[in-house]
Each structure stands twice: as C-alpha cells, then as structure tokens.
Short mmCIF file of C-alpha atoms in Angstrom, two decimals:
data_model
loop_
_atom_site.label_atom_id
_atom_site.label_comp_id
_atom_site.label_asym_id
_atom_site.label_seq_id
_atom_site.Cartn_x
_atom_site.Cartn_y
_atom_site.Cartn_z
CA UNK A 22 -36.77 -13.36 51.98
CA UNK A 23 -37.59 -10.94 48.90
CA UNK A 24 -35.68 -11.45 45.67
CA UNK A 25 -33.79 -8.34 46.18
CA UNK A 26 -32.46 -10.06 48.99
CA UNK A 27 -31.72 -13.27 47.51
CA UNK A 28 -29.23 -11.61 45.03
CA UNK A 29 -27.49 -9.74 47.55
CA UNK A 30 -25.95 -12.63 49.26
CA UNK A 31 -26.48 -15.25 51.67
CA UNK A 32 -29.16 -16.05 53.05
CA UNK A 33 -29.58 -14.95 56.99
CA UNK A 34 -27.05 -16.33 59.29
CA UNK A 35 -24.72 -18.02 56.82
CA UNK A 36 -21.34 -17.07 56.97
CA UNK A 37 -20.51 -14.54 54.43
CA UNK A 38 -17.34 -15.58 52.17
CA UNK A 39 -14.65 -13.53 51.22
CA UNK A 40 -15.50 -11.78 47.31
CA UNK A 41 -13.75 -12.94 44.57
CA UNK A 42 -10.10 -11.37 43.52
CA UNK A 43 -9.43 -10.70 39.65
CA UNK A 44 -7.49 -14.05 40.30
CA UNK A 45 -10.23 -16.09 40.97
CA UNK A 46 -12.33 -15.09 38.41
CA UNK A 47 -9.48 -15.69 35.80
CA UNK A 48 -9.12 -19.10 36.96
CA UNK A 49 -12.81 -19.98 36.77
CA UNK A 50 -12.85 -18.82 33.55
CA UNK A 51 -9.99 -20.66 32.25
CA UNK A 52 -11.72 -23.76 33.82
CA UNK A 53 -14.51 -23.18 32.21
CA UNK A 54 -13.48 -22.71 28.56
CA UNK A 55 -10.93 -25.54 29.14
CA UNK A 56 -14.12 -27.84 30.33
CA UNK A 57 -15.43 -27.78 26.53
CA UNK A 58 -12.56 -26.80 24.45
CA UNK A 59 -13.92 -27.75 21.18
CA UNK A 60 -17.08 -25.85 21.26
CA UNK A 61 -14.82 -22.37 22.56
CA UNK A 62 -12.08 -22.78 19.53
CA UNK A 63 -15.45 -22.97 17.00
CA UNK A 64 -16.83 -20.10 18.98
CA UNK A 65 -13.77 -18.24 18.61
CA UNK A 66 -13.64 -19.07 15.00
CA UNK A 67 -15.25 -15.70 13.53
CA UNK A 68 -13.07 -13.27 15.97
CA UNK A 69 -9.84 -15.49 14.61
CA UNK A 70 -10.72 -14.40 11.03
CA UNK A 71 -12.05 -11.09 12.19
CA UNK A 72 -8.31 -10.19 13.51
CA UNK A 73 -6.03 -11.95 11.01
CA UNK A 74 -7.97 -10.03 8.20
CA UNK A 75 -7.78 -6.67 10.29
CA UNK A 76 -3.87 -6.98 10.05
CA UNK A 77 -3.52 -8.44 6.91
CA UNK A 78 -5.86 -5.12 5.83
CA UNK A 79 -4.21 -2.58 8.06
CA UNK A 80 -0.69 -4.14 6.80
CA UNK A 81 -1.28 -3.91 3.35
CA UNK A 82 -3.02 -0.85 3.46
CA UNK A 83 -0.16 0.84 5.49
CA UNK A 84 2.06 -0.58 3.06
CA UNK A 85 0.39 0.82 -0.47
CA UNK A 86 0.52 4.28 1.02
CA UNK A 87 4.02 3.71 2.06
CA UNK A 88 4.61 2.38 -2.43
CA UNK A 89 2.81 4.93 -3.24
CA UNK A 90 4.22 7.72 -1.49
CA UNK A 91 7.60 6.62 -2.68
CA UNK A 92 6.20 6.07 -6.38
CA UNK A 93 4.88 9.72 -6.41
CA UNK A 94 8.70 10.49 -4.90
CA UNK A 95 10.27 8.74 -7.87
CA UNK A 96 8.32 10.11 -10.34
CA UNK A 97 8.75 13.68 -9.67
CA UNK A 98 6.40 16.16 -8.78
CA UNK A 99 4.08 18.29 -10.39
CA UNK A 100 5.12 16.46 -13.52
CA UNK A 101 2.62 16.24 -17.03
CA UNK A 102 4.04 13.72 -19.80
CA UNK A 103 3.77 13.75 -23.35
CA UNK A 104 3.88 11.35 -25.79
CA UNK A 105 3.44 10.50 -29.42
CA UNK A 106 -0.10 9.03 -30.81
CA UNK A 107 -1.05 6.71 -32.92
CA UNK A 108 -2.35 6.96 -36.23
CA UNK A 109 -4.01 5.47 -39.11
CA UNK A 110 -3.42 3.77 -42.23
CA UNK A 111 -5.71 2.10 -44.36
CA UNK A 112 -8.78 2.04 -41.65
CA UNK A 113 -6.38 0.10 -39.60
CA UNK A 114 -5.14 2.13 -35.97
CA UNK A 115 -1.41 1.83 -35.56
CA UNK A 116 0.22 1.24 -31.63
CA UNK A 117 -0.04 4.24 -29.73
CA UNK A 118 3.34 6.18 -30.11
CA UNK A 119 3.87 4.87 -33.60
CA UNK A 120 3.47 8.27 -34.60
CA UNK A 121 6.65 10.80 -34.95
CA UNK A 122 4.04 14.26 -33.94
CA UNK A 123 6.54 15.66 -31.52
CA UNK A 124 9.49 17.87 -32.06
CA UNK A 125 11.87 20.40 -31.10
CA UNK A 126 9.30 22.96 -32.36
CA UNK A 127 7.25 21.63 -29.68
CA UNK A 128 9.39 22.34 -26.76
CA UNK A 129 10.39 25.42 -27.58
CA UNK A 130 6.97 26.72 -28.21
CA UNK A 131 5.70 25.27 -25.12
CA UNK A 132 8.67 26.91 -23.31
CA UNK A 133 7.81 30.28 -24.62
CA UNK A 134 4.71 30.19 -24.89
CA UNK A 135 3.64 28.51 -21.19
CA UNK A 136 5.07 30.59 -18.39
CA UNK A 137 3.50 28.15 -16.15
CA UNK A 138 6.10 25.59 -17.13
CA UNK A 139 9.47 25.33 -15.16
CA UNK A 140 11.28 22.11 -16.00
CA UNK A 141 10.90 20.79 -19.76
CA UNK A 142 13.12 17.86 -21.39
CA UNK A 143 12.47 15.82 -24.47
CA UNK A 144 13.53 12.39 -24.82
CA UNK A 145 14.25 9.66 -26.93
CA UNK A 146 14.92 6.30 -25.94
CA UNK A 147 15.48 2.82 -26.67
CA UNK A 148 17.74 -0.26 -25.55
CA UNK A 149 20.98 -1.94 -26.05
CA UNK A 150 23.81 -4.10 -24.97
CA UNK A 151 25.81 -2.65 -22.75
CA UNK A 152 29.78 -3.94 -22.71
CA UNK A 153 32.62 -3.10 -19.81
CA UNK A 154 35.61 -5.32 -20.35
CA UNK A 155 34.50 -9.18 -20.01
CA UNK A 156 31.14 -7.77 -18.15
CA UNK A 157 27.73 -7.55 -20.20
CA UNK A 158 24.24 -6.18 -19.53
CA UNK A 159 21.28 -5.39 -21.96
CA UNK A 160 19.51 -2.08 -20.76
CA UNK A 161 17.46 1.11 -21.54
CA UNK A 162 19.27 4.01 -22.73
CA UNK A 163 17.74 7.75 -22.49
CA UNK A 164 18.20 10.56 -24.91
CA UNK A 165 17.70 13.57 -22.08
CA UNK A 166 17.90 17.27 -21.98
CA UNK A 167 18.76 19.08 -18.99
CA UNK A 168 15.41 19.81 -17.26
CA UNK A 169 15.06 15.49 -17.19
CA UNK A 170 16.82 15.29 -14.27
CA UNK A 171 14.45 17.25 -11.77
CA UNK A 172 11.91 16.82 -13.30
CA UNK A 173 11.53 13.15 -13.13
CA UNK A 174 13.39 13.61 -9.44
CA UNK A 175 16.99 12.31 -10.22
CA UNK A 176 19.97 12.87 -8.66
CA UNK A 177 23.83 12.38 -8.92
CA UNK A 178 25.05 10.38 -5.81
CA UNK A 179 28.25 9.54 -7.68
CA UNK A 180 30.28 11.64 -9.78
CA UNK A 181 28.66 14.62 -11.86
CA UNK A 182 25.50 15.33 -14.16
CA UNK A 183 26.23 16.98 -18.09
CA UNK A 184 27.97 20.10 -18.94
CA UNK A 185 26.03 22.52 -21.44
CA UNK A 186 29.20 21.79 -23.33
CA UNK A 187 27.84 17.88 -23.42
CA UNK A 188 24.44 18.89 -24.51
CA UNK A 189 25.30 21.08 -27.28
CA UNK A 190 28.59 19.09 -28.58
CA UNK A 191 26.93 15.51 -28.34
CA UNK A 192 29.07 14.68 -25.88
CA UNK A 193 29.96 10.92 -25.38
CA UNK A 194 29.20 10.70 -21.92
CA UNK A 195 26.67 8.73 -19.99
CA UNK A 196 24.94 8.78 -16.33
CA UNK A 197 24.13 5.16 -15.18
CA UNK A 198 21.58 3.94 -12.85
CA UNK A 199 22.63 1.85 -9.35
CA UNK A 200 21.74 -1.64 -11.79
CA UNK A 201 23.85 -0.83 -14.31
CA UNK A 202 26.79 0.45 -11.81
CA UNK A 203 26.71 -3.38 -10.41
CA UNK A 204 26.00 -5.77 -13.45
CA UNK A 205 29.09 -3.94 -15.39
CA UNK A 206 31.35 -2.94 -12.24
CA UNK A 207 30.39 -4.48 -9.56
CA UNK A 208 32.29 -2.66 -6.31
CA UNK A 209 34.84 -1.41 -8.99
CA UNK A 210 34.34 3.13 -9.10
CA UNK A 211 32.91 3.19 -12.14
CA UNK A 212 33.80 7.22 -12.90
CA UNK A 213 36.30 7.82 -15.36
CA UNK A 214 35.84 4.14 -17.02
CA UNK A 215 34.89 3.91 -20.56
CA UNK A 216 31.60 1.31 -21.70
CA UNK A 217 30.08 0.59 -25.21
CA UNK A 218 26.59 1.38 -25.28
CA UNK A 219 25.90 -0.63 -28.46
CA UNK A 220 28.84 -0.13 -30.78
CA UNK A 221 29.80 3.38 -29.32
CA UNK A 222 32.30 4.08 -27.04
CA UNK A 223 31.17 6.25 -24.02
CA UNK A 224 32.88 7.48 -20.50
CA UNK A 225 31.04 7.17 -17.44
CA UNK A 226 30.63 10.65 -15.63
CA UNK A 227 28.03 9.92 -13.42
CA UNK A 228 25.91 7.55 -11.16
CA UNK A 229 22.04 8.02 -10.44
CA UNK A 230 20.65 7.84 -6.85
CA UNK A 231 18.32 4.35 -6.57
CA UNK A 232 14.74 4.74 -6.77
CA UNK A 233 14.19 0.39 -6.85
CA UNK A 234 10.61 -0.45 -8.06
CA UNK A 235 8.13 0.87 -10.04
CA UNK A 236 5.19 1.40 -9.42
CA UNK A 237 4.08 -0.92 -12.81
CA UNK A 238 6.97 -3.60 -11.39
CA UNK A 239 9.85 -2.41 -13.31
CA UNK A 240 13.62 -1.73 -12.29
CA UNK A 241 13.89 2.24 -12.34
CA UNK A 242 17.79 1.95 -11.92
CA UNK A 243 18.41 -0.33 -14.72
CA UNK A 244 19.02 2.72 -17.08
CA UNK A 245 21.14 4.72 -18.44
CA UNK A 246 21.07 8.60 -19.25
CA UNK A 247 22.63 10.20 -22.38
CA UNK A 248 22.47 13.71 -23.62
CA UNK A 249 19.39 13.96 -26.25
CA UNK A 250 21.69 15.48 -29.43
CA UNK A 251 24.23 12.31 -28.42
CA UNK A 252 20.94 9.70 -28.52
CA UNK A 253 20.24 10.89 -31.77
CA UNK A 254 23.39 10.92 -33.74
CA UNK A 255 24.95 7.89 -32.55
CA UNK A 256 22.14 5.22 -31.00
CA UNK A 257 18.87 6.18 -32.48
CA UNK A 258 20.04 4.79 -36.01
CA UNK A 259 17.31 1.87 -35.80
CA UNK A 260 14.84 4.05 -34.33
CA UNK A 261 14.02 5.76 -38.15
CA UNK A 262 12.99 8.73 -36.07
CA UNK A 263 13.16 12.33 -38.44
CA UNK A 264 15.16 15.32 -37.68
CA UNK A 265 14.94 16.63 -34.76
CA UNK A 266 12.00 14.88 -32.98
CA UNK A 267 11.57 13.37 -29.67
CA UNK A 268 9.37 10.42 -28.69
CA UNK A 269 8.30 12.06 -25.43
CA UNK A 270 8.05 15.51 -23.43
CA UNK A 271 8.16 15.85 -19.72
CA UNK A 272 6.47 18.78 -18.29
CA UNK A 273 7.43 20.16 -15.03
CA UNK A 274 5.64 22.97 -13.30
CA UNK A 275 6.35 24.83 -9.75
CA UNK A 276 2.66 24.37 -7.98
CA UNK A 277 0.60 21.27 -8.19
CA UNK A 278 -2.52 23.88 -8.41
CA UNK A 279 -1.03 25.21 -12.11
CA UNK A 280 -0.93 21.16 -13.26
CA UNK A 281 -5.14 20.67 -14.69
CA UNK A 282 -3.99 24.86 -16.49
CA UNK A 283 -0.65 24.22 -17.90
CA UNK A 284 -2.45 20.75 -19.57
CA UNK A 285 -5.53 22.37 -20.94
CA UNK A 286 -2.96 24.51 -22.23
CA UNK A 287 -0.64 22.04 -23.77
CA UNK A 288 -3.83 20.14 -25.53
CA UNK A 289 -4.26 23.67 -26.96
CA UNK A 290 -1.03 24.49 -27.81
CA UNK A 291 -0.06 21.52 -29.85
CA UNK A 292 -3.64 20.75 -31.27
CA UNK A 293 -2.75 24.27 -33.32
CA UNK A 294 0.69 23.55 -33.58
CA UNK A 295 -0.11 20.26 -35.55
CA UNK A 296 -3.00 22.02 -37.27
CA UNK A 297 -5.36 19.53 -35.94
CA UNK A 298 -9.09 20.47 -36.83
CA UNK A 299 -11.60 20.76 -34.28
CA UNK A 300 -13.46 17.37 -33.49
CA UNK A 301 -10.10 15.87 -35.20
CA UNK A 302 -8.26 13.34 -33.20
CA UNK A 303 -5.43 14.06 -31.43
CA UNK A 304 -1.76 12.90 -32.67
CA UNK A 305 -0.15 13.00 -28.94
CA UNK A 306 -1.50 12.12 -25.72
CA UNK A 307 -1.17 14.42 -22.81
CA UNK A 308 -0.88 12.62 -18.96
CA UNK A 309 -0.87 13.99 -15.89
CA UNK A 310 0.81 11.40 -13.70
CA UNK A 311 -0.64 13.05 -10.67
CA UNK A 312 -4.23 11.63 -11.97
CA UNK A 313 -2.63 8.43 -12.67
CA UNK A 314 -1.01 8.02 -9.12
CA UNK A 315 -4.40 9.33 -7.50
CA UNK A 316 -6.96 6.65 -9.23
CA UNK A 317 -3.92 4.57 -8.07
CA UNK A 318 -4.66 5.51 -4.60
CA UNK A 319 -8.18 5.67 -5.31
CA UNK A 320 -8.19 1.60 -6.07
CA UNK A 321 -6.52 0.77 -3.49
CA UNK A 322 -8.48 2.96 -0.95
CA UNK A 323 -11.40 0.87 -1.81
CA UNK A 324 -9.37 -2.81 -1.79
CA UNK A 325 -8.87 -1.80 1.58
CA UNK A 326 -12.34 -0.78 2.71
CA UNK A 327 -13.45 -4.24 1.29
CA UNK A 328 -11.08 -5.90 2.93
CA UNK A 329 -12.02 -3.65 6.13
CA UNK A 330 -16.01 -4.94 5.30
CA UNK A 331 -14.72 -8.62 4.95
CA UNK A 332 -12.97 -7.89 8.68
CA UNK A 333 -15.87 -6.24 10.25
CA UNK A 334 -18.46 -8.53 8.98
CA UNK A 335 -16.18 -11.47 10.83
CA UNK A 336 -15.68 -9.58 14.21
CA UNK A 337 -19.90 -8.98 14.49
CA UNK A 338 -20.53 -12.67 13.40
CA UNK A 339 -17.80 -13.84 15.76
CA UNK A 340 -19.24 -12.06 18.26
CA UNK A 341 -22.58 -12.69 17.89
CA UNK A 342 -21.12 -16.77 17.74
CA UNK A 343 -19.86 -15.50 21.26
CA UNK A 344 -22.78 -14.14 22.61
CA UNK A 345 -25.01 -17.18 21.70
CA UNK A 346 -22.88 -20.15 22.88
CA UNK A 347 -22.67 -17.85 25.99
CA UNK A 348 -25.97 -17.66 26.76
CA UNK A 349 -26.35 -21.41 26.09
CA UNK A 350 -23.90 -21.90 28.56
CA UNK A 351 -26.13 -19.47 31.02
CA UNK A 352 -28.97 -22.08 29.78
CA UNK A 353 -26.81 -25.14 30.98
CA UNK A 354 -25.27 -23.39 34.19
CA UNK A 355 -28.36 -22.35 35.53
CA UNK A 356 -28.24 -25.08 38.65
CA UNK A 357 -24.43 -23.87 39.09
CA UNK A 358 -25.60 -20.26 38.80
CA UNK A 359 -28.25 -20.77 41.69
CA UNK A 360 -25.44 -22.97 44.08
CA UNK A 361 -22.96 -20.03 44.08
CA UNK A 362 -25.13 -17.84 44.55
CA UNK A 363 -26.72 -19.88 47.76
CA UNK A 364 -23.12 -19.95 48.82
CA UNK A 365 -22.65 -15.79 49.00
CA UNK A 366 -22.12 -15.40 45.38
CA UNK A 367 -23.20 -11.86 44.58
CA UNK A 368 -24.60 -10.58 40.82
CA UNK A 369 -21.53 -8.73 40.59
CA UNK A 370 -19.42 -12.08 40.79
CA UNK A 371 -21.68 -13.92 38.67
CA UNK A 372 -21.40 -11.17 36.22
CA UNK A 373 -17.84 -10.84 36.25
CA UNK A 374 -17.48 -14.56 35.91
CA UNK A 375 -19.17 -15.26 32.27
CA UNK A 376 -17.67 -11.23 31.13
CA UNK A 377 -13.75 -13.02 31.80
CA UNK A 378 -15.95 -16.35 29.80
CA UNK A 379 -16.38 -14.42 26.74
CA UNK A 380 -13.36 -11.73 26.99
CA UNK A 381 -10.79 -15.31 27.59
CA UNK A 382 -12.77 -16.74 23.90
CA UNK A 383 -12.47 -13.44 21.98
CA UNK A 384 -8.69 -12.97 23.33
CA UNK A 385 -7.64 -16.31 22.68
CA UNK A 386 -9.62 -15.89 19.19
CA UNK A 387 -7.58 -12.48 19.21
CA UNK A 388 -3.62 -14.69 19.51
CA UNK A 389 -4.51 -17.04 17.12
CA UNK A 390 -5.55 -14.49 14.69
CA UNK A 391 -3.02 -12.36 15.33
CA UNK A 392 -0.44 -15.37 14.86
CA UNK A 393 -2.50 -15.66 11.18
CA UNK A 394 -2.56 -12.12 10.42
CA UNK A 395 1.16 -12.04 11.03
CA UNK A 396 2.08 -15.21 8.97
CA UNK A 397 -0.34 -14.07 5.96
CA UNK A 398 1.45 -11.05 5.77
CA UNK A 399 4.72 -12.49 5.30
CA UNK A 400 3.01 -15.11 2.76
CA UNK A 401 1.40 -12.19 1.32
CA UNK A 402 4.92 -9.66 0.57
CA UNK A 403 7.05 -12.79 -0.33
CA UNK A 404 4.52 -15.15 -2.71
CA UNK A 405 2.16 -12.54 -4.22
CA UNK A 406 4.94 -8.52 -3.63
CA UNK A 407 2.65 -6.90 -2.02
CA UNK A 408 3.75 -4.23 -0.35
CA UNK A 409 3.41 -4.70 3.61
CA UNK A 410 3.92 -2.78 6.71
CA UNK A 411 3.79 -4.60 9.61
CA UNK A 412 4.01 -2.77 13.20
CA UNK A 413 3.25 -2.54 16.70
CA UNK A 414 0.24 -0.46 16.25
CA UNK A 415 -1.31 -3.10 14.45
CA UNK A 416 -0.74 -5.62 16.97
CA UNK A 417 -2.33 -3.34 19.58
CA UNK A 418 -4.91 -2.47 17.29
CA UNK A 419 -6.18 -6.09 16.46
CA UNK A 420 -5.53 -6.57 20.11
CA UNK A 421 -7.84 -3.72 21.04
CA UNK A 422 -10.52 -5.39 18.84
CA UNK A 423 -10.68 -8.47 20.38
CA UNK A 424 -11.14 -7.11 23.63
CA UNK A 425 -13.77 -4.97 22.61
CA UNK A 426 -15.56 -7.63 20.51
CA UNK A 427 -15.46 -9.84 23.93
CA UNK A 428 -16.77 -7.28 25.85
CA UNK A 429 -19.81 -6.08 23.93
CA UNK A 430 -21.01 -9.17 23.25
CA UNK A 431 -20.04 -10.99 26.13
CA UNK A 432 -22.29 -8.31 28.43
CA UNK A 433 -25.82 -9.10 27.89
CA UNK A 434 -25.26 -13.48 28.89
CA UNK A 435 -23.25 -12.61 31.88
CA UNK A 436 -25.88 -9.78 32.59
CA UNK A 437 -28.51 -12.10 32.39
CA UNK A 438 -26.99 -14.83 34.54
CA UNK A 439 -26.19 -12.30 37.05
CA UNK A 440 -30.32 -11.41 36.94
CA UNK A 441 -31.34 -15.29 37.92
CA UNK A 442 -33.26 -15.82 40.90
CA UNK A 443 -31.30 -18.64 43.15
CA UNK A 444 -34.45 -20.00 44.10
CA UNK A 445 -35.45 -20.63 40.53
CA UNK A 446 -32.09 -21.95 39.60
CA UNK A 447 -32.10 -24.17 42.35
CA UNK A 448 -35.14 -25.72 41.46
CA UNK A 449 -34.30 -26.03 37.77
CA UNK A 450 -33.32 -29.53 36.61
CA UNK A 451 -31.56 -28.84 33.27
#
C-alpha cells in the first residue's frame, strides 16, 4: 500500500466507519482543549487582549466622532471668532485678551465692508450671582447682539428671543440656559418671573435649547443671554471696558468654502483698522473654530489608529501563540494522529479536527475579551468621561476577528497533521 493510499482510509478489508458530523468534531475539540486547560487560556491570552482592545478602540473611537459631531453642532457652523490680544507694558506681555482693540467700529466695518459675512454679533461677558426668591446660582452672563443666536446655533425652546425694541432700548430682559432654568426654578415656568442678575432686576423672556458638554468639559447651558447695550450699562461696571467696545466678535458666514477668505480678510481688515504696521504684532486674534474642531478630529484619528496598532499587534502575536502551541500539540499527537487514521480517519477529519482546536482557543479568547472590552468601556465613560459608543456591530466585529484570527493561524498545524504518514506516526514513540 502506497502513501496515497494510506491517507485515504483504511487499510484493505477493514470496515470503513461512518465520517465524522460537525458534532463530533466539536466534541473532540472541546476534549481536547479541556485535557490541558492551562496551557489553552495562556494560548488564548494575546487574542483576549487583541479583542478587548478592538472594542475598547472601536467604542471610543465611535464615540469621539459621535462628541465631536455634536461639538461642531453646538458651536455653530461656518463660524470665525474674534477676540482681543494681549499687549505689552514695560517688556512684560499681558494675558491674552487684556487688551480693549475691538469695537463697534469693528463690526460695522466688517459688516460693510465683507459681503462674505452673514451672521455678526459682538459680545461682552462676565459672571455673577444670580437670585430668584430664596433660590441662588453663580453663572456667566452674555452681552449679545442679534446675529449671536444663529450663529453660535441657539435656539428658543421656551418662551421668545429679543425684540429690536430690547436691543436698542437696553431692555431688562434675559434668555437663560436649561442650568440656570433648574438651579433657580426648578419645574416652576420660569417666563414672565423676574431674577437679579447681580444687583439688577431682570424678567425672564426666554429659555435656550440644551447643548450639555463642551467640548473643553464645560456646562454650555449654565448661561445666561442679555442684550449687548443692556450688558454694558448695567453689569459691565467692574469690567472697566471703554465706550462702546466688545471683548469678542463672532463671525458667521453662509458656505464653509468662504471661511479660510472671509479670515484672510478680517486679519486685513482690522490690521488697517488698528493702524497696525506691517511685521507689527497683532492686537486681536482671529480663530476659525472649524480648524480647531478638525486638529480635534485629527488627534483623535491618530489615538485611535494607535490604539488600532496596539489591537492588531495582539491579534498576530495571539495568533502566532496559537499556531505554535498547535503545532506542538501536532508534535505530541503524532501516535494519536497515526491510530485514527489506521482506524478510517481521513486527512479531511484530521484536518478538521485541530482547525475546530484552534478556532474553540481563539473564540473562547474572543468571549473573554469581549466580556473585557465591554467592562473597560464602562470603566472607561464612568472613571476617566470618555465618550463611548458601544453597539452590536462591535460585538460582531470583535467576534468576526476572533474567528478569523483562529482560522488563519490555526490552518497550517491542522494542515500539517492532516499530511502525516500513519505508518510513520505509528512507529513514532513521542
């Protein structure tokens, strides 16, 4: 008998057993990862980080997007801020913003003067105690022109916005963010009711809609809007701030293609309008929050393609942990190999039975990472906020790598214990 022969089943006049179901081979399997349980949990080791760090990384990364997609929402779009510089006295540099460079002057030239421009709102702002009846709260007040509200993407949920009649007359009137509405009213309607924003009486006309977070961790709600003429003449007192200027500008346009034009154009603009030289330093500083939002993205884009490297790195040395203890175990079979084989045992079988080896260690590998990923996620969005979103398609997709990391590394031992010669393994006294 040839070994062609000899590996396609018994040997001349045996009787030729019935093949192996799916069944049997699953039960072999299990018998023969449960026979040495130790060495298959420190086999599976590498896959088990492998996965938990793929769903930790596809969680988190899902989850920035999601933050910053919402951040870019709540910041308005298309939108270019402007803000006071800093300046110098005696050699020394002052904070940025210490600087009173911006005016009305400012706005209206960049109104005329820009046709690029749609939305544009100066502001002036600074905080205070807040007082409704026995209720307290310390918060942020804005000094706001119209054009604030879309371009910074607010709306009125409750109530109304300003009249032109509160802009021009210094109304007393305020808009209040979602915060504010429940430290100082709790479920009480807050429209119509009358706070002290400092010392001043005001009447509540409005409510903002919620926008929650930041994205640099602070309350967006926990504000409240005035009209800029009101700011100044009754709360910006300790702000020593002259006539008529504004602390910041905010810039809206219509297309996010006109945003790198309209602020080449407002660098230009205001370096002549404050008769800055050229090669002199700038008294304002110009940001597109676009470009801030999109290094943003940029950083994160690369936390996750290291934490995508730290992931694939564990699969290929989990694997490779797989494919060597499995062909020691092809090493230490090899009398078994040759026995079944004697017995009707074809390659196919023998093949089959160390592929369901390795594909049982990488799956198992595959729960208990999963089970990790899962839990650091949690630990991850309730110990250290980061933003997580955790869904089926990550389970199947961590579950999709484990069964490919068990198959491509589990082929070559069970192909090569498939290739013995029964003779050989018969004879070999391992």
């Amino acid at each position: 008998m040839n070994r062609s022969e000899s590996l396609s089943g018994p040997w001349p006049g045996a009787a030729r057993p019935r093949r192996m179901s799916l069944r049997d081979v699953i039960e072999m399997a299990v018998f023969a990862v449960r026979g040495n349980w130790l060495r298959s949990v420190l086999t599976a080791l590498g896959v088990i980080i492998g996965i938990a760090a793929v769903i930790v990384m596809v969680s988190v990364g899902r989850g920035t997007q999601a933050e910053l997609d919402r951040t870019i929402a709540n910041l308005g779009s298309n939108r270019i801020e402007i803000w006071n510089g800093s300046g110098r006295m005696g050699g020394v540099r002052s904070a940025s913003g210490s600087v009173s460079s911006l005016d009305d002057g400012d706005i209206a030239a960049i109104r005329n003067e820009i046709p690029e421009v749609r939305y544009l709102s100066g502001q002036i702002r600074g905080s205070t105690q807040l007082v409704n009846a026995e209720r307290n709260w310390n918060s942020q007040w804005v000094g706001v022109m119209a054009d604030y509200f879309p371009t910074n993407g607010w709306e009125i949920t409750e109530g109304s916005g300003f009249s032109e009649r509160d802009f021009s007359s210094a109304g007393k009137v305020v808009v209040i963010g979602t915060t504010v509405r429940r430290e100082l009213f709790g479920e009480a309607d807050p429209i119509g009711a009358s706070i002290r924003v400092g010392r001043v009486p005001f009447t509540v006309v409005g409510v903002l809609n919620s926008k929650g977070q930041s994205g640099w961790g602070g309350d967006m709600d926990d504000v409240i809007l005035v009209p800029l003429e009101t700011a100044r003449r009754r709360l910006a007192g300790s702000l020593n701030l002259p006539p008529g200027s504004v602390q910041s500008i905010s810039v809206g346009t219509a297309r996010a293609e006109d945003l790198p034009s309209v602020e080449r154009q407002l660098n230009e603009l205001l370096r002549q309008r404050h008769r800055i030289p050229p090669g002199g330093e700038d008294d304002f500083t110009v940001r597109n929050l676009t470009e801030i939002v999109s290094a943003r993205n940029e950083t994160e884009r690369l936390m996750s393609l290291l934490l995508g490297a730290v992931a694939t790195i564990s699969l290929i040395v989990g694997g490779i942990g797989i494919m060597n203890i499995m062909l020691v175990s092809v090493t230490e079979r090899i009398r078994e190999i040759g026995l079944r084989m004697a017995v009707g045992a074809g390659p196919r079988e023998i093949q089959l039975q160390f592929l369901a080896e390795a594909l049982l260690i990488s799956l198992a590998g595959g729960a208990i990472g999963i089970a990790l990923g899962i839990g650091g996620t949690m630990l991850a969005e309730r110990f250290i906020a980061l933003p997580i979103e955790l869904s089926v398609e990550v389970i199947l997709l961590a579950t999709s790598f484990a069964v490919a990391t068990g198959l491509f590394f589990g082929y070559y031992p069970a192909h090569k214990a498939s290739r013995l010669d029964p003779i050989e393994a018969l004879r070999h006294q391992g």
